[in-house]
Coordinates of C-alpha atoms and ligand atoms in Angstrom, one line a residue:
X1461 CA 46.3 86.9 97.1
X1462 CA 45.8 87.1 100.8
X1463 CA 44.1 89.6 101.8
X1464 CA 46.2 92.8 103.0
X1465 CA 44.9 95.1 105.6
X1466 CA 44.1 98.5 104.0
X1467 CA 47.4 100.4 105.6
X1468 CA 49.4 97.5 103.6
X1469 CA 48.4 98.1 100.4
X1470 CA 50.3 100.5 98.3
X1471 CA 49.2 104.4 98.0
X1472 CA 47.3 103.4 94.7
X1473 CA 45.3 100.6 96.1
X1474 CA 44.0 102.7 99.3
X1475 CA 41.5 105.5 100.1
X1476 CA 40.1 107.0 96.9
X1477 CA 43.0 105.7 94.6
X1478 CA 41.3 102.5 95.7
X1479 CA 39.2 100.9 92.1
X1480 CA 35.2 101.1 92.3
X1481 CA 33.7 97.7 91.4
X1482 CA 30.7 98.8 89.7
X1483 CA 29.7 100.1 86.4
X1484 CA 26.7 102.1 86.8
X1485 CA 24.1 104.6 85.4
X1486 CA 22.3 107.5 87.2
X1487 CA 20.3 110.1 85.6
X1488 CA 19.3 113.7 86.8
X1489 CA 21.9 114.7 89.0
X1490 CA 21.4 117.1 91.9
X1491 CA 23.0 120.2 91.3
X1492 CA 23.9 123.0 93.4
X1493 CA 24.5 126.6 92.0
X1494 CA 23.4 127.2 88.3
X1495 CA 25.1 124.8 85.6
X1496 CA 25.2 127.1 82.2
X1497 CA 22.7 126.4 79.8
X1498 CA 25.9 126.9 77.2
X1499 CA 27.5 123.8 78.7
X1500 CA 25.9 121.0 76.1
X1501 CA 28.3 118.0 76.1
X1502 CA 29.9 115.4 77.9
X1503 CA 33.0 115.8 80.6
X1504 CA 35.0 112.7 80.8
X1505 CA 37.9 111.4 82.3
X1506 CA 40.0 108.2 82.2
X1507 CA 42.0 106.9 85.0
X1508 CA 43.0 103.4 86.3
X1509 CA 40.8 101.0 87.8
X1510 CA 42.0 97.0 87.9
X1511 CA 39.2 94.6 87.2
X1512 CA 40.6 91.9 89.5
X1513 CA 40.9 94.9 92.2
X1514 CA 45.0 94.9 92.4
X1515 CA 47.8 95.8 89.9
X1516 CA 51.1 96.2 90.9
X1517 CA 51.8 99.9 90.0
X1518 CA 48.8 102.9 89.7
X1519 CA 50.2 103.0 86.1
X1520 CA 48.8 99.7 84.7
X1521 CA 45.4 99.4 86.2
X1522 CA 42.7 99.0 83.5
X1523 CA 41.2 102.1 82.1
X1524 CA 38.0 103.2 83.5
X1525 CA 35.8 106.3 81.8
X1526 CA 33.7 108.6 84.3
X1527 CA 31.3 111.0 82.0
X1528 CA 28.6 113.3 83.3
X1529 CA 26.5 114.7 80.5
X1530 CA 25.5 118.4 80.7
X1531 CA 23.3 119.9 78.9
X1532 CA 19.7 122.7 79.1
X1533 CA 21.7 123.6 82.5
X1534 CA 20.9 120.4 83.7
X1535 CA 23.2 117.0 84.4
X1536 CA 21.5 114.4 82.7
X1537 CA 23.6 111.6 83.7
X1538 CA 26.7 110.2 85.1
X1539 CA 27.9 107.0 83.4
X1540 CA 31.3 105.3 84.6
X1541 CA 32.8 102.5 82.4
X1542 CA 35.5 100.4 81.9
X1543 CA 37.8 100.9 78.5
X1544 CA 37.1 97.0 77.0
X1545 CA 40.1 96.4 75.5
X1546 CA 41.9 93.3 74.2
X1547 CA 43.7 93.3 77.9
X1548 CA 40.8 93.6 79.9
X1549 CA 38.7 91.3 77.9
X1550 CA 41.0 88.8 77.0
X1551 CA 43.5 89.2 79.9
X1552 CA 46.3 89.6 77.4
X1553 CA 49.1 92.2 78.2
X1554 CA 50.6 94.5 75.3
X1555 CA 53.9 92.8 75.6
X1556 CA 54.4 88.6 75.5
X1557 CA 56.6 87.0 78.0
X1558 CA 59.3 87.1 75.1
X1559 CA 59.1 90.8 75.5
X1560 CA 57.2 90.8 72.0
X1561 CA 54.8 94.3 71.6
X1562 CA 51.5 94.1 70.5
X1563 CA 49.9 97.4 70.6
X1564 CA 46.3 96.5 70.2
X1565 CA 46.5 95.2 74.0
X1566 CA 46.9 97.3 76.8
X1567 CA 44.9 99.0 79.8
X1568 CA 43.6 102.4 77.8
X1569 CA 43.6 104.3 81.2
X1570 CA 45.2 107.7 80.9
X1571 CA 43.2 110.1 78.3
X1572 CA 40.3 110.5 76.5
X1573 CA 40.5 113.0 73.6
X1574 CA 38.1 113.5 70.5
X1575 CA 39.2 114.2 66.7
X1576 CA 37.6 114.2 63.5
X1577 CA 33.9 113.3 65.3
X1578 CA 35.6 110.2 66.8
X1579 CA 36.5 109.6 70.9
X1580 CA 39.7 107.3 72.0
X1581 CA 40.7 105.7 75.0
X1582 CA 44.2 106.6 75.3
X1583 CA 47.3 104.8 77.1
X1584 CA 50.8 105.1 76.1
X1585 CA 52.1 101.6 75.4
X1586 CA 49.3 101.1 72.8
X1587 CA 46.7 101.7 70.1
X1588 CA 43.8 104.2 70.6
X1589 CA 40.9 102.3 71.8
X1590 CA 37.2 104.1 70.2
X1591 CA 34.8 105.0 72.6
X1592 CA 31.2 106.9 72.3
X1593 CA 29.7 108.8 73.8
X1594 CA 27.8 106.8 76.3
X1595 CA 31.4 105.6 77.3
X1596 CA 30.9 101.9 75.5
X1597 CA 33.7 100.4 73.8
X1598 CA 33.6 100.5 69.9
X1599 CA 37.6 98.9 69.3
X1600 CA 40.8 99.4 69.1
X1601 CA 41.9 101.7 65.6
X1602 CA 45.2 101.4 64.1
X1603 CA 44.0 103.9 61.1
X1604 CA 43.3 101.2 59.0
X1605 CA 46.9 99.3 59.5
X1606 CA 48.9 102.5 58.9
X1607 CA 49.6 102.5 62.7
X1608 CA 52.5 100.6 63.9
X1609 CA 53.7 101.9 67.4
X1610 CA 52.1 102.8 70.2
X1611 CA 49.9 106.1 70.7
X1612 CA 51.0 108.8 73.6
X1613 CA 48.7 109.3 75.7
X1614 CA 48.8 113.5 74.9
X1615 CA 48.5 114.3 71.4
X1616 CA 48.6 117.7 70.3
X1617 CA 45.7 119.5 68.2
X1618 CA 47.1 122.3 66.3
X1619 CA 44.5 124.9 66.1
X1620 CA 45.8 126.0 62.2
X1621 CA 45.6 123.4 60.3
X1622 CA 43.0 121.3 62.5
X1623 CA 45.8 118.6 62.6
X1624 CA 46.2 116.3 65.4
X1625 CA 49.9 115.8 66.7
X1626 CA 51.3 112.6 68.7
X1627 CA 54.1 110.3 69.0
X1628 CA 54.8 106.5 70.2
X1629 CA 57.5 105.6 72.2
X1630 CA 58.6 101.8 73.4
X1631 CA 61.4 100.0 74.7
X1632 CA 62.7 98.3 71.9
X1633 CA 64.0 100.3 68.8
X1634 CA 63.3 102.4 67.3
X1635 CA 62.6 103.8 70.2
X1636 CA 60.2 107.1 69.3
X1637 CA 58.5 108.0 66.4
X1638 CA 56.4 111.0 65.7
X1639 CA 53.2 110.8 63.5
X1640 CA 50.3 113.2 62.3
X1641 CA 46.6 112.6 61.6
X1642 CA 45.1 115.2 59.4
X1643 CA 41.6 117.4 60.5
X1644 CA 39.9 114.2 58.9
X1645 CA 41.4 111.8 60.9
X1646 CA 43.7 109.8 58.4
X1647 CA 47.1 108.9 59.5
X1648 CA 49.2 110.7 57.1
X1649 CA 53.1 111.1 58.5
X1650 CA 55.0 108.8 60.5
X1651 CA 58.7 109.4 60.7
X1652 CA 61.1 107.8 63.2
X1653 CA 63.4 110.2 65.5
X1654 CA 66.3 108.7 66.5
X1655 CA 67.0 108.6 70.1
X1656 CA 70.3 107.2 72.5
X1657 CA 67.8 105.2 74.6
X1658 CA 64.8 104.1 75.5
X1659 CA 63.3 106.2 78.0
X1660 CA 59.3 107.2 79.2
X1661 CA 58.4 109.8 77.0
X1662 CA 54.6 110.8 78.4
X1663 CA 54.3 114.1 76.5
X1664 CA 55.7 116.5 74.1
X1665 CA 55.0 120.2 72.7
X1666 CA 54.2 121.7 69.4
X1667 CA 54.4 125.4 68.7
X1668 CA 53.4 127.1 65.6
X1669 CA 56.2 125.9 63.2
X1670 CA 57.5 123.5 65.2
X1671 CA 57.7 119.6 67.6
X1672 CA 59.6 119.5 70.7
X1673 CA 60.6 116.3 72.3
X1674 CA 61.7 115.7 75.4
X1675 CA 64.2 112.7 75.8
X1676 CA 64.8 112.7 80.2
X1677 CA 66.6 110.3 82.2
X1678 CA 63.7 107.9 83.0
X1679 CA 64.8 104.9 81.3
X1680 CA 63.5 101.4 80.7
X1681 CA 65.4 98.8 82.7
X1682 CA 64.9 94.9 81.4
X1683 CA 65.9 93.6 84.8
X1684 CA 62.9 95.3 86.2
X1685 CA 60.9 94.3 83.9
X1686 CA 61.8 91.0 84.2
X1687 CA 60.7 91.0 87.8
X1688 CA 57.4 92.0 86.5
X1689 CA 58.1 95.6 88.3
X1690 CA 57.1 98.5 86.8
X1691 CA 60.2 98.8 84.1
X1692 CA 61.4 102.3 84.3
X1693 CA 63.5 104.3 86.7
X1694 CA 66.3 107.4 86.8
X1695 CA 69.4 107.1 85.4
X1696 CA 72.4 109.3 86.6
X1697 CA 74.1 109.0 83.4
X1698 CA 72.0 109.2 80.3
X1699 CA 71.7 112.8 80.5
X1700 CA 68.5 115.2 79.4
X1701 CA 67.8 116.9 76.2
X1702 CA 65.1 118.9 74.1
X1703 CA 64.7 118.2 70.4
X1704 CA 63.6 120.7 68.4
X1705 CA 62.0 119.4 64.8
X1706 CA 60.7 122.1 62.1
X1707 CA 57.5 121.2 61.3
X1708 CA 57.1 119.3 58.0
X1709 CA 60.8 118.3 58.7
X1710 CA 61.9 115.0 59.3
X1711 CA 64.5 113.1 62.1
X1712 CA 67.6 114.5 60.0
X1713 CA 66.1 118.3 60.7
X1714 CA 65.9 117.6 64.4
X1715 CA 68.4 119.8 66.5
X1716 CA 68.7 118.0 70.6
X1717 CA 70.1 120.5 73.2
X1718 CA 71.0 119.3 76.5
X1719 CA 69.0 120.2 79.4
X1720 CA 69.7 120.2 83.2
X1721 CA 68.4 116.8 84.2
X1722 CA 64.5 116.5 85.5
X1723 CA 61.7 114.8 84.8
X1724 CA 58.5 116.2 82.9
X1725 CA 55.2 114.1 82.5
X1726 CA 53.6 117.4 81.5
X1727 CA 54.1 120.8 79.6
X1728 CA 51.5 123.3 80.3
X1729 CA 52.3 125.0 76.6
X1730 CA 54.6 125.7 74.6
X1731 CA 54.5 129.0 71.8
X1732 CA 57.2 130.5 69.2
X1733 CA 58.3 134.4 70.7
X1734 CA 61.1 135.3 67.4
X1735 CA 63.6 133.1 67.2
X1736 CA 62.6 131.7 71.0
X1737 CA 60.5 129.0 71.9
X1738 CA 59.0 129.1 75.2
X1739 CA 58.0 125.7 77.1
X1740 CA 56.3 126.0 80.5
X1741 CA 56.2 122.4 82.1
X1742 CA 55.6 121.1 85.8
X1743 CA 58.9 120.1 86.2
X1744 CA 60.3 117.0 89.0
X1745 CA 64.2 117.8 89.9
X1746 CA 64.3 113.7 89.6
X1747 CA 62.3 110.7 89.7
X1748 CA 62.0 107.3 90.5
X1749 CA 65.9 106.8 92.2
X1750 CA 64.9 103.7 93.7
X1751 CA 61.5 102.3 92.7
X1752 CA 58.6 103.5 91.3
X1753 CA 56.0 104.1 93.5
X1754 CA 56.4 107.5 94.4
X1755 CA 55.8 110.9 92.5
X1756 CA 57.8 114.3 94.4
X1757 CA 56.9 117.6 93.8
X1758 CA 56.7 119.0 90.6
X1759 CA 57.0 123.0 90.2
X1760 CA 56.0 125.3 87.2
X1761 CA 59.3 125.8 85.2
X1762 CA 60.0 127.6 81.9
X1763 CA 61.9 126.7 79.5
X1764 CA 63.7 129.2 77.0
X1765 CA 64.8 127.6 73.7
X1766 CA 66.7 130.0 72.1
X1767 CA 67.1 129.0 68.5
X1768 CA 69.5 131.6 67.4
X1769 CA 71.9 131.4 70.2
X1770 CA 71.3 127.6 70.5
X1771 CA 71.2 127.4 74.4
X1772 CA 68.0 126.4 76.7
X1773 CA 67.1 128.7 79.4
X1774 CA 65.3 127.2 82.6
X1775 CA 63.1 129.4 85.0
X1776 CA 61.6 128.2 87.9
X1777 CA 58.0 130.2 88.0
X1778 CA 56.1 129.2 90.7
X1779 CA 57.4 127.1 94.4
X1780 CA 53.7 125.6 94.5
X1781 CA 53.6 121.6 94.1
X1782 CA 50.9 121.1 91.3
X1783 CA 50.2 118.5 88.5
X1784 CA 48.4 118.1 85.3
X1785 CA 49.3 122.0 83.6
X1786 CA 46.4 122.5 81.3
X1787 CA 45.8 126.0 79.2
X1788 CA 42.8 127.0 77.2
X1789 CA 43.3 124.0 74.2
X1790 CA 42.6 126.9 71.5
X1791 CA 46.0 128.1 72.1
X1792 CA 47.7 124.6 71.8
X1793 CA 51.1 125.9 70.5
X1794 CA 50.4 129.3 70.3
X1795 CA 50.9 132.3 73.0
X1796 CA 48.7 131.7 76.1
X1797 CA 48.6 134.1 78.9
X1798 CA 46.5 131.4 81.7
X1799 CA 47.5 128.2 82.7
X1800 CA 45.6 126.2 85.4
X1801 CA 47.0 123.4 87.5
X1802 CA 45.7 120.7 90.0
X1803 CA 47.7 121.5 93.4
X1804 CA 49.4 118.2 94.3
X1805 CA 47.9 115.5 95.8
X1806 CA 50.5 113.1 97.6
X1807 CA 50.1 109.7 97.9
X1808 CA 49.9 108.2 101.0
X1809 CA 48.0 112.0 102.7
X1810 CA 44.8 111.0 104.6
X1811 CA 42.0 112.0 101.9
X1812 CA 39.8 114.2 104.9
X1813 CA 42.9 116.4 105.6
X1814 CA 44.1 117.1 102.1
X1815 CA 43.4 120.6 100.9
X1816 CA 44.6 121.4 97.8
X1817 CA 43.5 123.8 95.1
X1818 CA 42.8 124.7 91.7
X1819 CA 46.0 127.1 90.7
X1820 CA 45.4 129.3 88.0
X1821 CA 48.6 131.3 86.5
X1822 CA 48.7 134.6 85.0
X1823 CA 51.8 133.8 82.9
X1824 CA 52.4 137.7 81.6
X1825 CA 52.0 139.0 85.3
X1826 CA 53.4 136.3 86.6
X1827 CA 50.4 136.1 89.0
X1828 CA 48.8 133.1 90.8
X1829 CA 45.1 132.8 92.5
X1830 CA 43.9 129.7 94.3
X1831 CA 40.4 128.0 94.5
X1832 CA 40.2 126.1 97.4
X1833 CA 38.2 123.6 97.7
X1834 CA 37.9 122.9 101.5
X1835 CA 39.5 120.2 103.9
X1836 CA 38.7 116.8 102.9
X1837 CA 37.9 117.8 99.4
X1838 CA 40.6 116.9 96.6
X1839 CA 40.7 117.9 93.2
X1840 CA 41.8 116.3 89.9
X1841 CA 43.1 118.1 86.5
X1842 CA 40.8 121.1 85.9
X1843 CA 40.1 121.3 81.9
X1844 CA 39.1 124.8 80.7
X1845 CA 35.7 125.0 78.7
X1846 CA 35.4 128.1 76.6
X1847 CA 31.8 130.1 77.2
X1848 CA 31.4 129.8 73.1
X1849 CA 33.5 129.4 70.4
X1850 CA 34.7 133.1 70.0
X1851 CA 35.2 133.6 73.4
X1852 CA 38.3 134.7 74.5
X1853 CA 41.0 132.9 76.8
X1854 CA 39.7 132.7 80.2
X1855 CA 36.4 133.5 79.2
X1856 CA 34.6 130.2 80.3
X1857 CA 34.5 127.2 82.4
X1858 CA 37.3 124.9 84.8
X1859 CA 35.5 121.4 85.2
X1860 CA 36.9 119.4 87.5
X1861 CA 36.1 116.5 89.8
X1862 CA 36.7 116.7 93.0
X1863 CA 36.8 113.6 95.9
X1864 CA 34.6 114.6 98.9
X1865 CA 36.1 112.1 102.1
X1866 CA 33.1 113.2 104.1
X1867 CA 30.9 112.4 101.7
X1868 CA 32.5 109.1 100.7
X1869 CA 31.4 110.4 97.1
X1870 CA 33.0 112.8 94.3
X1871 CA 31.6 116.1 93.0
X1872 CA 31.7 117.6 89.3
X1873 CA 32.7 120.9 90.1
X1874 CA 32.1 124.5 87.3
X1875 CA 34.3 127.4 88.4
X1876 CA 34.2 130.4 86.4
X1877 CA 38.2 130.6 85.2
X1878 CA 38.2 134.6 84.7
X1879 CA 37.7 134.2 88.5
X1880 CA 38.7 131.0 90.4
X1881 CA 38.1 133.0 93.7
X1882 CA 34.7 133.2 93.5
X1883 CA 32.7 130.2 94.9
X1884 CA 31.7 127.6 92.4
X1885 CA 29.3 128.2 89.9
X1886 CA 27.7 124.7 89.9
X1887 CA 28.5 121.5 92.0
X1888 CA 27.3 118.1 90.5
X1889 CA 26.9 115.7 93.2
X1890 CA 27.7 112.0 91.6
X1891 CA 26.1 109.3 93.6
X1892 CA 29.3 107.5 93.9
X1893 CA 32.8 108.1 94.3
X1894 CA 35.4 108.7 90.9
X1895 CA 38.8 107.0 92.0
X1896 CA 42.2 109.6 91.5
X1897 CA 42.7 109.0 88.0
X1898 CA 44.6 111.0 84.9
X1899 CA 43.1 113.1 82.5
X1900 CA 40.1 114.5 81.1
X1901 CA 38.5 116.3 78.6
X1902 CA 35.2 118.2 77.8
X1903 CA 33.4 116.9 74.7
X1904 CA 30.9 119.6 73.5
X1905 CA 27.7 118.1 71.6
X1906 CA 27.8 118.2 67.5
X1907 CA 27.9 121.7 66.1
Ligands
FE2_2643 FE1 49.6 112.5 81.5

């Protein structure tokens, strides 16, 4: 490739979307402020970062892991690696030239999560790829075979029954099927819910005795893909519905409801109120018209499922553009009050003028309060760390990192979530910078 001037590249390839090229170690981190001695784990977060330095959409770079380790109120290290899967290894891609799917390739660049004592690499187009704690690569796990689609990016722990909820979705039929690991980890329902089409499905819900899907008009176009373009884009005809599955039930028990059409990477929460279920989601009004490069704004809506009178409400909550919705992961499926949200970052904005905030929502007052991290100082998803483990909601931590242009470098910053106002309660200054990346996830040390 010839080498492009820096204002030529694409928004993902530029600035701090830009990949790092080196995998390194650094131990005792300065801090600033007072890290709690109750923080004793690892913060982690996955996001793209090509090998070869270019990839043709910020989707499909390969996956890189940034950790810093907490612990005694000190940061012991920070670690940054690449997720060595079959694709980055072997250069293979999850799908053959024949358009055949093999789900133990693929990038593993968008999650990390941890169940039943184990870590996983997440990306949606594939197996989960293990990972330890150090960030190193164990393999790819298909649950002993009983795996055979892909693995979404943003399973669903249900705080009952210790369960761990997720889906896989592809391009070729059938299209989406929904799948449960137990609180030991074994794989033990898969069942297939029939959809009209193949569209991106990044996320879902579960609430207390139910799964929600959400089937939207992003859809997977073979002509794209042909090109070798990224293969999905909005359609003005396939329409946009909510499914609504008892849990325990199967694809005959699901009930769709048509929905206004939008597009949602991400729900914030969803939770059963009587015969309602409520769905709060940062909701784009469309996406990806023509081409995929782009990402609008996304607004906290609500959704209103009303299972008696079998309609949908929607609720627009909040005129702020923010990304990655997170709530305290206790309450997955159940009634949450908080909510916190990254305030979007847009492609393309000149990283030393952005200022953007942590947003955190009081969802029964219907009040929001911003931490503002300065000009020139971005944030990424904020993931809520509870103080203990009978703490209530709120009661803890928002880690974040956040990309300092002056400095050139990224910070890991602790605000106290019962008040994002205040000024941070520790900043961990990494000796490098952590490009813009997806999600991340706190993984506390072994009871
Ligand atoms: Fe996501």
């Amino acid at each position: 490739m010839t080498e492009k001037r820096e204002d030529q590249l694409p928004f993902h390839l530029r600035g701090n979307y830009a990949p790092v090229t080196e995998e390194v170690t650094v131990f005792d981190l300065a801090v600033e402020g007072a890290l709690p001695p109750a923080l004793r784990g690892v913060y982690m977060r996955n996001g793209p970062n090509p090998q070869s330095g270019y990839s043709e959409h910020w989707f499909v770079g390969d996956g890189m892991l940034h950790g810093v380790r907490l612990a005694d109120g000190k940061a012991q290290w920070y670690r940054n690696r690449y997720v060595r899967t079959r694709t980055f290894v072997e250069g293979v891609s999850f799908v053959d030239a024949n358009g055949n799917i093999d789900h133990s390739a693929g990038v593993g660049n968008t999650n990390i999560i941890h169940h039943a004592g184990k870590l996983y690499a997440l990306v949606e187009s594939s197996f989960p790829v293990e990972v330890t704690r150090a960030l190193d690569t164990v393999g790819v796990c298909d649950f002993g075979g009983k795996l055979t689609t892909s693995f979404t990016a943003h399973p669903k722990p249900c705080p009952r029954t210790g369960e761990l909820h997720f889906f896989g979705y592809r391009f070729v039929a059938p299209f989406l099927t929904y799948h449960v690991l137990d609180a030991a980890g074994a794989l033990v329902k898969s069942e297939v819910i029939e959809v009209p089409g193949p569209t991106m499905i990044h996320d879902f819900a579960i609430t207390e005795h139910h799964v929600i899907f959400m089937d939207l008009p992003v859809v997977f176009d073979l002509e794209l893909a042909m090109q070798g373009r990224f293969p999905y884009q909005w359609s003005d005809s396939y329409g946009a519905r909510l499914g609504v599955m008892p849990r325990g039930g199967s694809n005959a028990d699901v009930r769709w409801r048509e929905i206004e059409p939008c597009y949602v990477f991400h729900p914030l929460n969803a939770y059963e109120a009587g015969s309602k279920l409520i769905m709060d989601v940062a909701r784009y009004p469309e996406l990806w018209r023509s081409g995929s490069d782009g990402l609008p704004a996304a607004m906290l809506h609500r959704w209103t499922i009303d299972l008696a009178a079998d309609r949908v409400g929607e609720e627009q909550l909040d005129d702020r553009a923010i990304e990655f919705p997170r709530a305290d992961e206790r309450l997955s499926g159940r009634r949450n009050r908080y909510g916190y949200a990254a305030g979007a970052v847009f492609e393309g904005a000149d990283d030393r003028q952005a200022d953007c905030a942590l947003v955190k929502y009081d969802l029964h007052t219907g009040a929001a309060t911003e931490h503002r991290f300065g000009r020139g100082r971005t944030p990424s998803e904020g993931v809520f760390v509870p103080a203990s483990t009978s703490a209530g909601e709120d009661e803890g931590w928002l880690l974040q990192y956040v990309y300092d242009a002056a400095r050139g470098a990224t910070d890991l910053v602790v605000l106290d979530a019962s008040n994002v106002t205040r000024p941070p309660v520790a900043v961990v200054k990494l000796p490098t910078r952590v490009p813009f990346g997806f999600h991340g996830n706190w993984i506390p040390d072994p009871a």
